[in-house]
Amino acid sequence: MTDPMTYLRATNPVRQSELPPINAGVWSAMQDSIASTPRAPGEAQQQTPRRKRLGKRGALTTGLAVLLIGGGAGYAGIEGWFGGTPQGPNCLADWSDQDAAVIGSWLTGDAIADCDTLMRGAGLAPIEDPVAFTLQDYTYVTPAGQVPGGAHILASGVAVTPQALEMRQSAFDFVDGGNAACRTVPEQVEWARTELKRLGLQGWSVVEADHQDPDAPCSWADAQEPGVVTVGTGADPLDTFAAGTWPLADQLRAKIADRCLTVGEAKDLAEELYMKYSSASADDTLTATAITDDASDCARVDASIGGSVQITVYGPTAKP
Amino acid sequence: MGRQPQQQEPMTADERFASIFAATHLPLLAYAVRRLAVPEDAADVVAETFLIAWRRLDDVPPGEDARPWLFGVARGVLANHQRGERRRIALAERLREDLRGFEVPRRASRLDDVERAMASLPDDDREILRLVAWEELARDEIAVVLGLSRGAVRVRLHRARKRLAQQMSVIAQSAQPTTLPAASTPVTKPRAATWSEEA
């Protein structure tokens, strides 16, 4: 039998020699642009790697200055502005101490509540007297009194409505959402429209991505941009996710989505199923996010996966 | 051939970064393109990886170890990207333009048994096997990428290869395609309730 590695080498999708020609000026411009940015002292980097993401999602691998580079003049005039992630809360116990920022994905859409969870998950104290605000399309939480000029205060702390958050999670969901089946682009567009209707999200649009691969067998959906669900061609979810994902999806569907549970029951069960069907070690527990929806009869569940699994359950606190 | 004089490590940060950039930008681009559904997204991954390398230049190992170290950083950037945390970086725009429209060559064997077998393996197995087969990294280099000891890499690689071979054997014998559990399952959800909260 031929060595499987020989077969695997043959599946290399792009050899270096097959990359498209890139103008040398593109590379030199990138190199020069990067080298013109401030560089943190190496010793300080080694001794105080304090900027964190939510613990189990792994170490933060990106400097927040990334977005400052791309920001250009529009961002340059904001004192202390440093970027962060546009797709989740940026939590700073001290606005002037950017290296201590904790960032993560949206959990509930309430910036203050999510920062509280993220800070605790990172082993840090919650932000004192927290205030949520947006600045240049980014959402931050800092102590009151540290809000920079030009910020828009979020009085309620809610940056993403529950409906919009559920649409985001559902688009990535592999239990019964956007990643649960191999759909054609038209099928995914229809699925997205049905989801928008289910969630009562009026005024949202479903658009197709600029780049479409006619040979791609399936599609993806992304609802991270407010008001828009983007659908594009993509790989089969079966090939995208690890095989172990699907037994977990089956269990979450059968034991939560297809039954009638309270949100608390669903959360406990989701965490238990994750430990049983993932390859997580005993000390690598998952904390599912529970969002109370007392107007619903039964709990529902979304689970997405990238570097790690994020599970969100929505439902009533008591059975009808 | 006479003995070459020993080359001095560039002394300034700019020179060192330029040296690393020159040696690794194409392997890094290939690494990212191989792992992304949309090739131009590799531009952001490459730019972000080099930004991190610049900021952490003192952490970048000297010589040949710089490449696997950068792959390790890129791996984390990709994980964030695949989790939906996509960043658009202005300085990557020109590279993005050059990559736009690039179509990944289709291999005759792309959907054969080995790919199905790979799809059934855990993420860690797939990545270590690809680092060998696609990136052609040595064990020591893989240890740098994954942040593991050389011994751990050896064990993991052995087990991953064994599992790959087993899966290929099973697939060849059964000739039954793996099915997506949700394919025949209704994917609608109960209607959500309305919330009173508004942003």
PDB file of C-alpha atoms in Angstrom, chain A residues 41-195:
ATOM      1  CA  PRO A  41      10.273  46.729  23.532  1.00  0.00           C
ATOM      2  CA  GLY A  42      11.006  43.043  23.455  1.00  0.00           C
ATOM      3  CA  GLU A  43      11.663  42.717  27.127  1.00  0.00           C
ATOM      4  CA  ALA A  44       8.377  44.327  28.000  1.00  0.00           C
ATOM      5  CA  GLN A  45       6.596  42.038  25.563  1.00  0.00           C
ATOM      6  CA  GLN A  46       8.059  39.002  27.233  1.00  0.00           C
ATOM      7  CA  GLN A  47       7.414  40.061  30.761  1.00  0.00           C
ATOM      8  CA  THR A  48       3.961  41.538  30.491  1.00  0.00           C
ATOM      9  CA  PRO A  49       1.941  39.603  27.920  1.00  0.00           C
ATOM     10  CA  ARG A  50      -1.189  40.810  29.620  1.00  0.00           C
ATOM     11  CA  ARG A  51      -3.574  41.405  26.770  1.00  0.00           C
ATOM     12  CA  LYS A  52      -5.875  38.454  26.840  1.00  0.00           C
ATOM     13  CA  ARG A  53      -8.755  36.803  25.203  1.00  0.00           C
ATOM     14  CA  LEU A  54     -11.287  34.693  26.974  1.00  0.00           C
ATOM     15  CA  GLY A  55      -9.252  31.919  28.521  1.00  0.00           C
ATOM     16  CA  LYS A  56     -10.324  28.763  26.769  1.00  0.00           C
ATOM     17  CA  ARG A  57     -10.293  30.339  23.375  1.00  0.00           C
ATOM     18  CA  GLY A  58      -6.536  30.303  23.539  1.00  0.00           C
ATOM     19  CA  ALA A  59      -3.857  32.890  23.692  1.00  0.00           C
ATOM     20  CA  LEU A  60      -4.353  36.117  21.884  1.00  0.00           C
ATOM     21  CA  THR A  61      -2.131  36.030  18.883  1.00  0.00           C
ATOM     22  CA  THR A  62      -2.740  39.410  17.446  1.00  0.00           C
ATOM     23  CA  GLY A  63      -1.661  42.826  18.488  1.00  0.00           C
ATOM     24  CA  LEU A  64      -4.456  45.282  18.731  1.00  0.00           C
ATOM     25  CA  ALA A  65      -2.306  47.804  16.894  1.00  0.00           C
ATOM     26  CA  VAL A  66      -3.203  45.879  13.755  1.00  0.00           C
ATOM     27  CA  LEU A  67      -6.283  47.929  13.236  1.00  0.00           C
ATOM     28  CA  LEU A  68      -4.577  51.194  14.021  1.00  0.00           C
ATOM     29  CA  ILE A  69      -2.291  50.604  11.105  1.00  0.00           C
ATOM     30  CA  GLY A  70      -5.225  50.212   8.806  1.00  0.00           C
ATOM     31  CA  GLY A  71      -7.152  53.028  10.318  1.00  0.00           C
ATOM     32  CA  GLY A  72      -5.377  55.850   8.626  1.00  0.00           C
ATOM     33  CA  ALA A  73      -6.163  59.474   9.222  1.00  0.00           C
ATOM     34  CA  GLY A  74      -9.674  58.765  10.407  1.00  0.00           C
ATOM     35  CA  TYR A  75      -8.375  57.168  13.540  1.00  0.00           C
ATOM     36  CA  ALA A  76      -5.251  59.200  14.048  1.00  0.00           C
ATOM     37  CA  GLY A  77      -6.952  62.079  15.770  1.00  0.00           C
ATOM     38  CA  ILE A  78      -8.486  60.036  18.558  1.00  0.00           C
ATOM     39  CA  GLU A  79      -6.324  60.090  21.581  1.00  0.00           C
ATOM     40  CA  GLY A  80      -5.761  56.665  22.969  1.00  0.00           C
ATOM     41  CA  TRP A  81      -7.649  54.899  20.187  1.00  0.00           C
ATOM     42  CA  PHE A  82      -6.011  51.602  19.499  1.00  0.00           C
ATOM     43  CA  GLY A  83      -8.492  49.408  17.682  1.00  0.00           C
ATOM     44  CA  GLY A  84      -9.388  46.036  19.093  1.00  0.00           C
ATOM     45  CA  THR A  85     -11.907  43.676  17.621  1.00  0.00           C
ATOM     46  CA  PRO A  86     -14.974  44.954  15.801  1.00  0.00           C
ATOM     47  CA  GLN A  87     -16.725  41.640  16.349  1.00  0.00           C
ATOM     48  CA  GLY A  88     -16.944  41.591  20.108  1.00  0.00           C
ATOM     49  CA  PRO A  89     -16.443  43.710  23.192  1.00  0.00           C
ATOM     50  CA  ASN A  90     -13.078  45.310  23.989  1.00  0.00           C
ATOM     51  CA  CYS A  91     -12.724  45.403  27.745  1.00  0.00           C
ATOM     52  CA  LEU A  92     -10.232  47.768  29.379  1.00  0.00           C
ATOM     53  CA  ALA A  93      -9.886  48.132  33.106  1.00  0.00           C
ATOM     54  CA  ASP A  94      -7.725  51.162  32.297  1.00  0.00           C
ATOM     55  CA  TRP A  95      -8.246  52.956  28.996  1.00  0.00           C
ATOM     56  CA  SER A  96      -4.630  54.093  28.970  1.00  0.00           C
ATOM     57  CA  ASP A  97      -3.297  50.567  29.493  1.00  0.00           C
ATOM     58  CA  GLN A  98      -3.996  49.048  26.118  1.00  0.00           C
ATOM     59  CA  ASP A  99      -1.837  46.009  26.723  1.00  0.00           C
ATOM     60  CA  ALA A 100      -4.238  44.909  29.426  1.00  0.00           C
ATOM     61  CA  ALA A 101      -7.239  44.821  27.076  1.00  0.00           C
ATOM     62  CA  VAL A 102      -9.364  41.684  27.080  1.00  0.00           C
ATOM     63  CA  ILE A 103     -11.283  40.946  23.923  1.00  0.00           C
ATOM     64  CA  GLY A 104     -13.612  38.182  22.867  1.00  0.00           C
ATOM     65  CA  SER A 105     -16.640  37.244  20.863  1.00  0.00           C
ATOM     66  CA  TRP A 106     -20.068  38.519  21.742  1.00  0.00           C
ATOM     67  CA  LEU A 107     -21.713  36.261  24.280  1.00  0.00           C
ATOM     68  CA  THR A 108     -25.001  38.008  25.056  1.00  0.00           C
ATOM     69  CA  GLY A 109     -24.607  41.278  23.173  1.00  0.00           C
ATOM     70  CA  ASP A 110     -24.605  43.230  26.448  1.00  0.00           C
ATOM     71  CA  ALA A 111     -21.121  44.737  26.440  1.00  0.00           C
ATOM     72  CA  ILE A 112     -20.901  45.220  30.184  1.00  0.00           C
ATOM     73  CA  ALA A 113     -22.142  41.735  30.992  1.00  0.00           C
ATOM     74  CA  ASP A 114     -19.934  40.160  28.347  1.00  0.00           C
ATOM     75  CA  CYS A 115     -16.860  42.058  29.544  1.00  0.00           C
ATOM     76  CA  ASP A 116     -17.604  40.896  33.051  1.00  0.00           C
ATOM     77  CA  THR A 117     -17.610  37.288  31.825  1.00  0.00           C
ATOM     78  CA  LEU A 118     -14.534  37.765  29.675  1.00  0.00           C
ATOM     79  CA  MET A 119     -12.542  39.467  32.425  1.00  0.00           C
ATOM     80  CA  ARG A 120     -13.384  36.720  34.893  1.00  0.00           C
ATOM     81  CA  GLY A 121     -12.546  34.102  32.285  1.00  0.00           C
ATOM     82  CA  ALA A 122      -9.163  35.740  31.822  1.00  0.00           C
ATOM     83  CA  GLY A 123      -8.577  35.624  35.560  1.00  0.00           C
ATOM     84  CA  LEU A 124      -8.949  39.374  36.019  1.00  0.00           C
ATOM     85  CA  ALA A 125     -11.176  41.461  38.233  1.00  0.00           C
ATOM     86  CA  PRO A 126     -14.295  42.917  36.625  1.00  0.00           C
ATOM     87  CA  ILE A 127     -14.053  46.507  35.422  1.00  0.00           C
ATOM     88  CA  GLU A 128     -15.015  48.933  38.161  1.00  0.00           C
ATOM     89  CA  ASP A 129     -18.010  51.156  37.515  1.00  0.00           C
ATOM     90  CA  PRO A 130     -18.131  50.034  33.883  1.00  0.00           C
ATOM     91  CA  VAL A 131     -19.428  52.135  31.017  1.00  0.00           C
ATOM     92  CA  ALA A 132     -20.029  50.775  27.522  1.00  0.00           C
ATOM     93  CA  PHE A 133     -19.505  52.959  24.485  1.00  0.00           C
ATOM     94  CA  THR A 134     -18.819  52.746  20.790  1.00  0.00           C
ATOM     95  CA  LEU A 135     -16.014  54.492  18.968  1.00  0.00           C
ATOM     96  CA  GLN A 136     -15.253  54.073  15.291  1.00  0.00           C
ATOM     97  CA  ASP A 137     -17.588  51.068  15.066  1.00  0.00           C
ATOM     98  CA  TYR A 138     -15.837  49.338  17.955  1.00  0.00           C
ATOM     99  CA  THR A 139     -17.436  48.656  21.305  1.00  0.00           C
ATOM    100  CA  TYR A 140     -15.495  49.258  24.504  1.00  0.00           C
ATOM    101  CA  VAL A 141     -16.098  48.972  28.208  1.00  0.00           C
ATOM    102  CA  THR A 142     -13.978  51.064  30.567  1.00  0.00           C
ATOM    103  CA  PRO A 143     -14.425  52.559  34.006  1.00  0.00           C
ATOM    104  CA  ALA A 144     -16.625  55.637  34.108  1.00  0.00           C
ATOM    105  CA  GLY A 145     -14.525  58.751  33.772  1.00  0.00           C
ATOM    106  CA  GLN A 146     -12.222  57.223  31.183  1.00  0.00           C
ATOM    107  CA  VAL A 147     -14.500  57.512  28.169  1.00  0.00           C
ATOM    108  CA  PRO A 148     -12.622  59.332  25.392  1.00  0.00           C
ATOM    109  CA  GLY A 149     -14.048  62.206  23.430  1.00  0.00           C
ATOM    110  CA  GLY A 150     -16.142  61.289  20.413  1.00  0.00           C
ATOM    111  CA  ALA A 151     -17.474  58.125  22.005  1.00  0.00           C
ATOM    112  CA  HIS A 152     -21.144  57.200  21.884  1.00  0.00           C
ATOM    113  CA  ILE A 153     -22.313  55.946  25.255  1.00  0.00           C
ATOM    114  CA  LEU A 154     -24.483  52.823  25.295  1.00  0.00           C
ATOM    115  CA  ALA A 155     -26.771  53.623  28.179  1.00  0.00           C
ATOM    116  CA  SER A 156     -28.203  50.123  28.344  1.00  0.00           C
ATOM    117  CA  GLY A 157     -24.876  48.463  27.724  1.00  0.00           C
ATOM    118  CA  VAL A 158     -26.460  46.493  24.895  1.00  0.00           C
ATOM    119  CA  ALA A 159     -24.387  46.733  21.729  1.00  0.00           C
ATOM    120  CA  VAL A 160     -26.004  43.891  19.813  1.00  0.00           C
ATOM    121  CA  THR A 161     -29.697  43.192  20.211  1.00  0.00           C
ATOM    122  CA  PRO A 162     -30.615  39.651  21.218  1.00  0.00           C
ATOM    123  CA  GLN A 163     -32.219  39.078  17.835  1.00  0.00           C
ATOM    124  CA  ALA A 164     -29.147  40.280  15.937  1.00  0.00           C
ATOM    125  CA  LEU A 165     -26.912  38.217  18.177  1.00  0.00           C
ATOM    126  CA  GLU A 166     -28.985  35.104  17.567  1.00  0.00           C
ATOM    127  CA  MET A 167     -28.806  35.722  13.839  1.00  0.00           C
ATOM    128  CA  ARG A 168     -25.004  35.898  14.087  1.00  0.00           C
ATOM    129  CA  GLN A 169     -24.799  32.728  16.124  1.00  0.00           C
ATOM    130  CA  SER A 170     -27.313  30.920  13.956  1.00  0.00           C
ATOM    131  CA  ALA A 171     -25.365  31.731  10.794  1.00  0.00           C
ATOM    132  CA  PHE A 172     -22.360  29.853  12.185  1.00  0.00           C
ATOM    133  CA  ASP A 173     -24.392  27.200  13.974  1.00  0.00           C
ATOM    134  CA  PHE A 174     -23.714  23.573  13.084  1.00  0.00           C
ATOM    135  CA  VAL A 175     -26.641  22.110  15.029  1.00  0.00           C
ATOM    136  CA  ASP A 176     -29.465  23.374  12.851  1.00  0.00           C
ATOM    137  CA  GLY A 177     -28.145  26.657  11.473  1.00  0.00           C
ATOM    138  CA  GLY A 178     -26.035  27.969   8.648  1.00  0.00           C
ATOM    139  CA  ASN A 179     -23.369  25.303   8.994  1.00  0.00           C
ATOM    140  CA  ALA A 180     -25.686  22.365   9.634  1.00  0.00           C
ATOM    141  CA  ALA A 181     -26.062  21.313   6.034  1.00  0.00           C
ATOM    142  CA  CYS A 182     -24.500  21.676   2.626  1.00  0.00           C
ATOM    143  CA  ARG A 183     -26.743  24.207   0.927  1.00  0.00           C
ATOM    144  CA  THR A 184     -26.432  25.850  -2.422  1.00  0.00           C
ATOM    145  CA  VAL A 185     -26.206  29.622  -2.359  1.00  0.00           C
ATOM    146  CA  PRO A 186     -29.904  30.047  -3.254  1.00  0.00           C
ATOM    147  CA  GLU A 187     -30.827  27.574  -0.532  1.00  0.00           C
ATOM    148  CA  GLN A 188     -28.653  29.425   1.971  1.00  0.00           C
ATOM    149  CA  VAL A 189     -30.192  32.749   0.961  1.00  0.00           C
ATOM    150  CA  GLU A 190     -33.626  31.268   1.543  1.00  0.00           C
ATOM    151  CA  TRP A 191     -32.501  29.835   4.870  1.00  0.00           C
ATOM    152  CA  ALA A 192     -31.186  33.246   5.923  1.00  0.00           C
ATOM    153  CA  ARG A 193     -34.460  34.940   4.967  1.00  0.00           C
ATOM    154  CA  THR A 194     -36.380  32.379   6.995  1.00  0.00           C
ATOM    155  CA  GLU A 195     -34.115  33.023   9.957  1.00  0.00           C
TER     156      GLU A 195
END
